CSV table of C-alpha atoms and ligand atoms in Angstrom, one decimal:
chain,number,residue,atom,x,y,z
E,234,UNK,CA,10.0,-5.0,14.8
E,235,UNK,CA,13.7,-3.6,16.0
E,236,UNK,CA,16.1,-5.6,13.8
E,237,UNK,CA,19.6,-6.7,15.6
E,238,UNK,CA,20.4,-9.2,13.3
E,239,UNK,CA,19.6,-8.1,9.8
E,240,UNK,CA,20.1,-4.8,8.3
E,241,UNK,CA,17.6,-3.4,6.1
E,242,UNK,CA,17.2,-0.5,3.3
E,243,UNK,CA,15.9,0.5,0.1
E,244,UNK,CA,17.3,2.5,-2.3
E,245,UNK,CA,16.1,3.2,-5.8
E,246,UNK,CA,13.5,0.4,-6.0
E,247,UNK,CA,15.9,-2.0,-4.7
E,248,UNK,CA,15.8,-3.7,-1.3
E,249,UNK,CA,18.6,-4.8,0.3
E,250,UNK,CA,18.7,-7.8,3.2
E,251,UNK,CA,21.8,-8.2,4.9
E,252,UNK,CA,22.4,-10.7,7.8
E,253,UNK,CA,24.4,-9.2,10.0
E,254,UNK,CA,26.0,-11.5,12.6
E,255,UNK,CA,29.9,-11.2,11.4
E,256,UNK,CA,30.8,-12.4,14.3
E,257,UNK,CA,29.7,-16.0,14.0
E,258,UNK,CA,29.9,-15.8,9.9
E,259,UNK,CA,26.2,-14.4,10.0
E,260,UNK,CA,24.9,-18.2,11.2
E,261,UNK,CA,21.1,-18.0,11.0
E,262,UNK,CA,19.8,-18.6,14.5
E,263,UNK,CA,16.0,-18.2,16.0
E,264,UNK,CA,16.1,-14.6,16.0
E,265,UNK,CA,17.7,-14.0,12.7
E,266,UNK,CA,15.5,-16.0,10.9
E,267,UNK,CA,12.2,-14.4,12.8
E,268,UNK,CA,13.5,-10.9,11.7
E,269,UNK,CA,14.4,-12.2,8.1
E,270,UNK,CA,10.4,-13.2,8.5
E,271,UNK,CA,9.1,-10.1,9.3
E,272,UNK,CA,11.4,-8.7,6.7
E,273,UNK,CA,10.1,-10.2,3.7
E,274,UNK,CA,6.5,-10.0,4.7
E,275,UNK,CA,6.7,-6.5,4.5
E,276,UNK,CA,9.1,-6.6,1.1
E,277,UNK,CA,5.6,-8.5,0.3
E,278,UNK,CA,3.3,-5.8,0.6
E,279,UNK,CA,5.7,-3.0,-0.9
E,280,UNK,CA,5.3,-1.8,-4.3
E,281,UNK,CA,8.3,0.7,-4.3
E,282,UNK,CA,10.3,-2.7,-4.1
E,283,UNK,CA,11.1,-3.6,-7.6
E,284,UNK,CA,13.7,-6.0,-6.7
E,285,UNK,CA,15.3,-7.5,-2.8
E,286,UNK,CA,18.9,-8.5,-3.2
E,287,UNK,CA,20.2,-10.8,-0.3
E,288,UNK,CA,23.8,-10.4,1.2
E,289,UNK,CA,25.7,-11.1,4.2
E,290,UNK,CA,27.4,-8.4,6.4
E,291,UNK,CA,31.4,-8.8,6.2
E,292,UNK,CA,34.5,-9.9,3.3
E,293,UNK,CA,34.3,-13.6,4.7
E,294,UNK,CA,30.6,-15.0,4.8
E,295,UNK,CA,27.4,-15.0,3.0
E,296,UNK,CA,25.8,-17.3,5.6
E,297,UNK,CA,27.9,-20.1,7.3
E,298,UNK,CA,25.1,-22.2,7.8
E,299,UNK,CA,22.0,-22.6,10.6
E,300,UNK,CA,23.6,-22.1,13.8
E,301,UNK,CA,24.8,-24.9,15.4
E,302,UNK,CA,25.7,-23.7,18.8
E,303,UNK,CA,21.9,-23.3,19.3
E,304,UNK,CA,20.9,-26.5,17.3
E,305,UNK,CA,23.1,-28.5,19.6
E,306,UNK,CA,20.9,-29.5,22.0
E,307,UNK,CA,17.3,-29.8,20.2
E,308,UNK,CA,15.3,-32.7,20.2
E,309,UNK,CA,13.7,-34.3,17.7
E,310,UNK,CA,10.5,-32.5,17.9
E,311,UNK,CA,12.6,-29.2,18.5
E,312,UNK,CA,14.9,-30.2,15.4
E,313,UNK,CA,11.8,-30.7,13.0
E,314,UNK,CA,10.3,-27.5,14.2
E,315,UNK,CA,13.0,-25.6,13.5
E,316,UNK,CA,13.6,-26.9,9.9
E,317,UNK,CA,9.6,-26.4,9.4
E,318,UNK,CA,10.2,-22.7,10.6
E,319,UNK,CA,13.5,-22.7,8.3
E,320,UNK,CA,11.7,-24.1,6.0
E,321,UNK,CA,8.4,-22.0,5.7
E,322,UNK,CA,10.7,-18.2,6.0
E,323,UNK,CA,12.8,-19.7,2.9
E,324,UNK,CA,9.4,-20.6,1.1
E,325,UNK,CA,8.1,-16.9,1.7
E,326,UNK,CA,11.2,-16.1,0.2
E,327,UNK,CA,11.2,-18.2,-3.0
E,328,UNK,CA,6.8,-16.3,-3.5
E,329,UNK,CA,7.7,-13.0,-3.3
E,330,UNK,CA,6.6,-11.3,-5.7
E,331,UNK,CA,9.8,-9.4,-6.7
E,332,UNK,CA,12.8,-11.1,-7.8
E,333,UNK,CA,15.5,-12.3,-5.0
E,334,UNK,CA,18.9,-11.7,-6.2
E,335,UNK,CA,22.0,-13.5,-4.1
E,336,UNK,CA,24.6,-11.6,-3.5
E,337,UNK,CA,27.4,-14.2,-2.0
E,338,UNK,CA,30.2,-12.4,-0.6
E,339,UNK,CA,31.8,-15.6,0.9
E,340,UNK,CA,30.9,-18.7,2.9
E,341,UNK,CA,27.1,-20.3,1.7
E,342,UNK,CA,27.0,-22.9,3.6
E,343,UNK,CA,24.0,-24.9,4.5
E,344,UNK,CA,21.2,-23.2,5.8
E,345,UNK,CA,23.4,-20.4,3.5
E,346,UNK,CA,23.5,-22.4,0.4
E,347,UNK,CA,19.7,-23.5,0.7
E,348,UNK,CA,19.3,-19.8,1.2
E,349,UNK,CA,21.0,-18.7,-2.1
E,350,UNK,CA,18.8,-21.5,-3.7
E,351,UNK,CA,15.4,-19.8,-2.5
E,352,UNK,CA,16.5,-16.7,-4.3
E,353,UNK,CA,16.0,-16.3,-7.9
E,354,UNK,CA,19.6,-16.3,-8.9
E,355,UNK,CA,22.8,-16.3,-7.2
E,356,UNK,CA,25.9,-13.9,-8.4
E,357,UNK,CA,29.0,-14.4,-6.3
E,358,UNK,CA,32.3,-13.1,-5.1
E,359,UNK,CA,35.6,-15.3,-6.1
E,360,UNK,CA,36.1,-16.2,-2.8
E,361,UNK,CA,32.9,-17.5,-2.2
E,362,UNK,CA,32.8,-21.6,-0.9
E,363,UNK,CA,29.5,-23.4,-1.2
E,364,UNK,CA,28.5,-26.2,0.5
E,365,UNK,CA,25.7,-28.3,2.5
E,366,UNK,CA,28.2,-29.6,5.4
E,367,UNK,CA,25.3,-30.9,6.9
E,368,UNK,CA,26.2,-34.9,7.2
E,369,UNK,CA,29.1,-34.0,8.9
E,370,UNK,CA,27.1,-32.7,12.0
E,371,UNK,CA,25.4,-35.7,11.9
E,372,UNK,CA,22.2,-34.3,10.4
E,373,UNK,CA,20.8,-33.6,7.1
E,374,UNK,CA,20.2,-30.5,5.4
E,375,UNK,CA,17.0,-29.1,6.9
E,376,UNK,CA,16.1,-25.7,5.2
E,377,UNK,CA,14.8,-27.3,1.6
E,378,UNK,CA,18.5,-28.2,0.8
E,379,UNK,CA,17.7,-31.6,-0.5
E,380,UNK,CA,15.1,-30.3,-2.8
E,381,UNK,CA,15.8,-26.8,-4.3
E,382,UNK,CA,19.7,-27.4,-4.2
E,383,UNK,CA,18.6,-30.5,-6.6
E,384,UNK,CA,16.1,-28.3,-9.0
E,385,UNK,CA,19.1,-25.9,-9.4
E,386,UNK,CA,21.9,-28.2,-10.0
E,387,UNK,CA,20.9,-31.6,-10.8
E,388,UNK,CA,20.6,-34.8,-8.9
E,389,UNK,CA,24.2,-35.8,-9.3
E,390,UNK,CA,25.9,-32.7,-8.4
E,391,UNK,CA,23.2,-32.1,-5.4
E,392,UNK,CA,24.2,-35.3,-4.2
E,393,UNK,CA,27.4,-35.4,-4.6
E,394,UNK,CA,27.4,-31.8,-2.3
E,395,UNK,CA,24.9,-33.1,0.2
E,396,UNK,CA,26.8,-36.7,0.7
E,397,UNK,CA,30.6,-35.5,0.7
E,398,UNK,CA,29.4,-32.4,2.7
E,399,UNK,CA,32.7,-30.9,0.5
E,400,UNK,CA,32.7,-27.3,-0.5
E,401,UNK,CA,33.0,-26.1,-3.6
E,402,UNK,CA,34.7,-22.8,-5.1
E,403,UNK,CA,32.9,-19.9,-6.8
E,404,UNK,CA,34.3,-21.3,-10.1
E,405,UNK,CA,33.1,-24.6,-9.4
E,406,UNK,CA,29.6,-23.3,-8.4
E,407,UNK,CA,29.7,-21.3,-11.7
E,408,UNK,CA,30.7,-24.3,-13.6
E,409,UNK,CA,27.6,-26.2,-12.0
E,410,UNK,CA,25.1,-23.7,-12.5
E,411,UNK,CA,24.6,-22.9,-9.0
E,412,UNK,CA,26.0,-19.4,-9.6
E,413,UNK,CA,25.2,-17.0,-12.8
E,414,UNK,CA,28.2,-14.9,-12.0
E,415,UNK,CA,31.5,-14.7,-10.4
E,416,UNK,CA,33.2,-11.5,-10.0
E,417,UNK,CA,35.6,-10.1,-7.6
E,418,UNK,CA,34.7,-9.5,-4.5
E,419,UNK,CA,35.0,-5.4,-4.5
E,420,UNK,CA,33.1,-5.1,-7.5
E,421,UNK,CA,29.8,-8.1,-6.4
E,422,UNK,CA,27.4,-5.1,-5.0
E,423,UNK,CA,28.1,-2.9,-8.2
E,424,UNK,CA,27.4,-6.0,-10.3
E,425,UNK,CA,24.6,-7.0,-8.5
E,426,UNK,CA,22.7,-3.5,-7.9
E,427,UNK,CA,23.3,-2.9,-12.0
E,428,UNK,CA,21.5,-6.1,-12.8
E,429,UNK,CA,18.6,-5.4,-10.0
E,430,UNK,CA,18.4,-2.2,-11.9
E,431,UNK,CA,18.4,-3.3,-14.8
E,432,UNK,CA,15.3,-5.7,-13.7
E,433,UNK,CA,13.9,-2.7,-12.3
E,434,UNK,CA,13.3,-1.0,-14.9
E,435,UNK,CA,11.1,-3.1,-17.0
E,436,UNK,CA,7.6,-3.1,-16.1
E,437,UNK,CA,6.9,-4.9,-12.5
E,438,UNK,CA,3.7,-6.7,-13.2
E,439,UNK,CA,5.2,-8.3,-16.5
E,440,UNK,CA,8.3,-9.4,-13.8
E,441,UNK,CA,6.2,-10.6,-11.3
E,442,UNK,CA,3.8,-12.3,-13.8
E,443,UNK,CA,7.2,-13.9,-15.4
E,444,UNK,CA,8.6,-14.8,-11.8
E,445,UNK,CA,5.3,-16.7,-10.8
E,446,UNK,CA,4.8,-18.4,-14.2
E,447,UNK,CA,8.6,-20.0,-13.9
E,448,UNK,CA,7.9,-21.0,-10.2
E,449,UNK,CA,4.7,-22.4,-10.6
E,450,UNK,CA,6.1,-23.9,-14.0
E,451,UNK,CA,9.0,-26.2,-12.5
E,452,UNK,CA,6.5,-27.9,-9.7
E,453,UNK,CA,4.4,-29.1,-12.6
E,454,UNK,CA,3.5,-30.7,-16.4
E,455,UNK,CA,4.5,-28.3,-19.3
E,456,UNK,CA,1.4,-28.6,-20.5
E,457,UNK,CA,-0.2,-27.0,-17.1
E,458,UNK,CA,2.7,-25.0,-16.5
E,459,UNK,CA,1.9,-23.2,-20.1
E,460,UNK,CA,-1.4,-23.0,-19.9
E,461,UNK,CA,-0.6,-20.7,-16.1
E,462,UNK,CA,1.5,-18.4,-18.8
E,463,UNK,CA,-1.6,-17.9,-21.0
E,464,UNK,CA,-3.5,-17.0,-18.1
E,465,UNK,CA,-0.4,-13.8,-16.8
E,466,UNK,CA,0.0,-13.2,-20.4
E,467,UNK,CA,-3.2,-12.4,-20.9
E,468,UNK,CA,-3.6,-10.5,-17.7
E,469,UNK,CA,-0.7,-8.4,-18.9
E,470,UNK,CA,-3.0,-6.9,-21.5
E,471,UNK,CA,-5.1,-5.3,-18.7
E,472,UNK,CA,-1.9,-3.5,-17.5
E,473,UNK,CA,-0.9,0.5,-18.2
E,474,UNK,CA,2.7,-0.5,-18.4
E,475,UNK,CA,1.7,-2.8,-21.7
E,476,UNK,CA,-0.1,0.2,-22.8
E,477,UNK,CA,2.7,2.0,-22.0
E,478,UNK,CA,5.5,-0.4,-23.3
E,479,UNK,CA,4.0,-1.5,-26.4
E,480,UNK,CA,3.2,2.5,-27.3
E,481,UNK,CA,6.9,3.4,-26.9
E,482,UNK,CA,8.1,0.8,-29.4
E,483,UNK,CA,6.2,2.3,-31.5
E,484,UNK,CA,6.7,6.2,-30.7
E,485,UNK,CA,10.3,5.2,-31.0
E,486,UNK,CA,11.0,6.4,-27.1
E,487,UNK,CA,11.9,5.2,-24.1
E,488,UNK,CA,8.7,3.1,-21.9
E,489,UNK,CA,8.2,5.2,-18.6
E,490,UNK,CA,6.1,2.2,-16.5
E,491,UNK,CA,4.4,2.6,-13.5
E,492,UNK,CA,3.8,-0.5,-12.1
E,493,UNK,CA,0.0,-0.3,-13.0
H,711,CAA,N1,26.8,-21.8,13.7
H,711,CAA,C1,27.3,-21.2,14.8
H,711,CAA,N2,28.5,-20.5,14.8
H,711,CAA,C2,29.2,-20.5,13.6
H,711,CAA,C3,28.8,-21.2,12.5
H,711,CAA,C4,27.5,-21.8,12.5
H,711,CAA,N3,27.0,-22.4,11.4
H,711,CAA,N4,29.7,-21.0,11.5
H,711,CAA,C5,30.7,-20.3,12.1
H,711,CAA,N5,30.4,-20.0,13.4
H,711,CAA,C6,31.2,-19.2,14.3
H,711,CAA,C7,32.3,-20.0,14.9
H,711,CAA,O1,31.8,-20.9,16.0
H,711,CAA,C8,33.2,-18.9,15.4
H,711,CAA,O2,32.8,-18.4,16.6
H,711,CAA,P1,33.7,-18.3,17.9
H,711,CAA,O3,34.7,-17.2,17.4
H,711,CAA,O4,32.8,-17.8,19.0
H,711,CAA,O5,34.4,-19.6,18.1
H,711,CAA,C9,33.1,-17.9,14.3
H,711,CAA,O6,31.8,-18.1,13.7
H,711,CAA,C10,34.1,-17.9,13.3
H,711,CAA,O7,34.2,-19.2,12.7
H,711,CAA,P2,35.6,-20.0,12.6
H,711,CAA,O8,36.5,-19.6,13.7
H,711,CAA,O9,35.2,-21.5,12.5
H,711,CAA,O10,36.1,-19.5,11.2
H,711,CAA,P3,37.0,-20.3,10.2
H,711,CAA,O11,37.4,-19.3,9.1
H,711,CAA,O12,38.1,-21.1,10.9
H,711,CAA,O13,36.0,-21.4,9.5
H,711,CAA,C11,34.0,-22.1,8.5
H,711,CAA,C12,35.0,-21.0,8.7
H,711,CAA,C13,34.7,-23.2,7.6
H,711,CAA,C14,32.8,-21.6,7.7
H,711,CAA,C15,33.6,-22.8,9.8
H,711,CAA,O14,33.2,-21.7,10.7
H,711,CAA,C16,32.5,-23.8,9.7
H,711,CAA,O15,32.7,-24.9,9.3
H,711,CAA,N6,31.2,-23.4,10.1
H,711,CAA,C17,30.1,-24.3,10.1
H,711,CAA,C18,29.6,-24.5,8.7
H,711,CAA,C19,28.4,-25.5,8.8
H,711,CAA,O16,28.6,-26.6,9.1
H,711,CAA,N7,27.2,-25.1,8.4
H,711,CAA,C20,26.0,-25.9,8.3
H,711,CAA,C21,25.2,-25.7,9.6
H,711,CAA,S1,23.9,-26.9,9.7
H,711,CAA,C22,22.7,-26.2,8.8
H,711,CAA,O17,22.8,-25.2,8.1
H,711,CAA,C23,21.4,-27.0,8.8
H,711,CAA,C24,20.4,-26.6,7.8
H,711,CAA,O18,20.3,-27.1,6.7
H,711,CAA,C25,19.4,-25.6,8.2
């Protein structure tokens, strides 16, 4: 698939997804979101992709949002579908294997802020401005907003967002929890790319294994969600890189994994 929406490379074990529609704030419409798809199906299936960092193209936005020139005139069976497609790319997201770092260089709002919330963790410019303006245009937020927002925040500041449909500062978003880290905005991709390196190095089945244990973790009981990390911990015992990791600690070297 030809991509005129989204830009996509990899450098170093370390993917990078940029939505590029500057021109309307990179506002996810039909075709962004079908390219995003075939995107991170492939990110999927590619084991030279230790780690996918998200970003949007420009110094002003991240993602302003779902876009609402072409939402205007959807019916409700066209408005559900939409959200369901939202919804379902965003989920994809949030399962692959790799970690999904945000890199927010500006507006998250809405369909952008529900975005930043599918990826694993969320690192953003100072003049970054969160929000899910969504009650304002008369609708509510539609891409998993009401539910992932909430698991990352907290009811009462997921609420508060989602009902005042206000926007929030970096600091704020910091403050909150929704971000990890605020930096200025010339120095977000530097920060970002050393901490996907960083994640890249360690040994990618033991991430993975860690990613899905956490994920699978917070949609249940403790008591099942630990007994799911037995199971990867376990697994990681059949791996070279545990071979591998556990035999340098003890050489007194540095681990070289493989991925196997
Ligand atoms: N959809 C479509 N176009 C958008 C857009 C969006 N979400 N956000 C910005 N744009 C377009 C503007 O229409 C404008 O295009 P034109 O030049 O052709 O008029 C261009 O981007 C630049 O935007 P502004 O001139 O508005 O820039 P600004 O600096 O004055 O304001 C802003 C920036 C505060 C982000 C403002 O653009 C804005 O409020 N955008 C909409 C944000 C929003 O409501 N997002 C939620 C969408 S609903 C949703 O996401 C549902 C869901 O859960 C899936």
């Amino acid at each position: 698939m030809e991509y005129q929406n989204i830009l996509f490379s990899v450098e170093d074990g370390i993917g990078m997804l940029t939505i590029n529609r500057p021109k309307a704030l990179n506002a996810l419409n039909a075709a962004t979101v079908a390219e995003m798809k075939d995107c991170v199906e492939k990110v999927a299936v590619n084991s030279d992709i230790k780690v996918l960092v998200i970003t949007g193209s420009g110094d002003k936005s991240f993602v302003a949002g779902a876009d609402i020139k072409e939402m205007a005139t959807k019916n409700p069976a066209e408005g559900r579908a939409w959200g369901i497609f939202g919804q379902n790319v965003f989920t994809e997201i949030e399962k692959l294997p790799q970690p999904v770092i945000a890199a927010i260089n500006g507006f998250a709002l809405g369909g952008g802020c529900e975005l930043s919330c599918a990826c694993d963790f969320r690192y953003a410019s100072e003049n970054a401005k969160f929000g899910q303006p969504e009650v304002g245009l008369g609708i509510t937020p539609g891409f998993g907003g009401t539910q992932r927002l909430t698991r990352v925040v907290g009811r009462g500041y997921a609420k508060e967002l989602i009902y005042t449909g206000g926007m929030i500062d970096a600091q704020e978003a910091h403050r909150i929890g929704l971000v990890n880290k605020v930096v200025p905005q010339a120095e977000l991709m530097d920060v970002v790319m050393k901490v996907a390196k960083k994640i890249a190095k360690n040994a990618p089945v033991a991430v993975q294994m860690s990613k899905a244990a956490i994920n699978n973790g917070v949609n249940c009981d403790v008591v099942t969600g630990i007994s799911y990390e037995a199971e990867v911990f376990g697994l990681c015992f059949a791996t070279a890189d545990q071979k591998e990791g556990m035999g340098a600690f003890v050489e007194k070297r540095k681990p070289a994994f493989t991925g196997k």
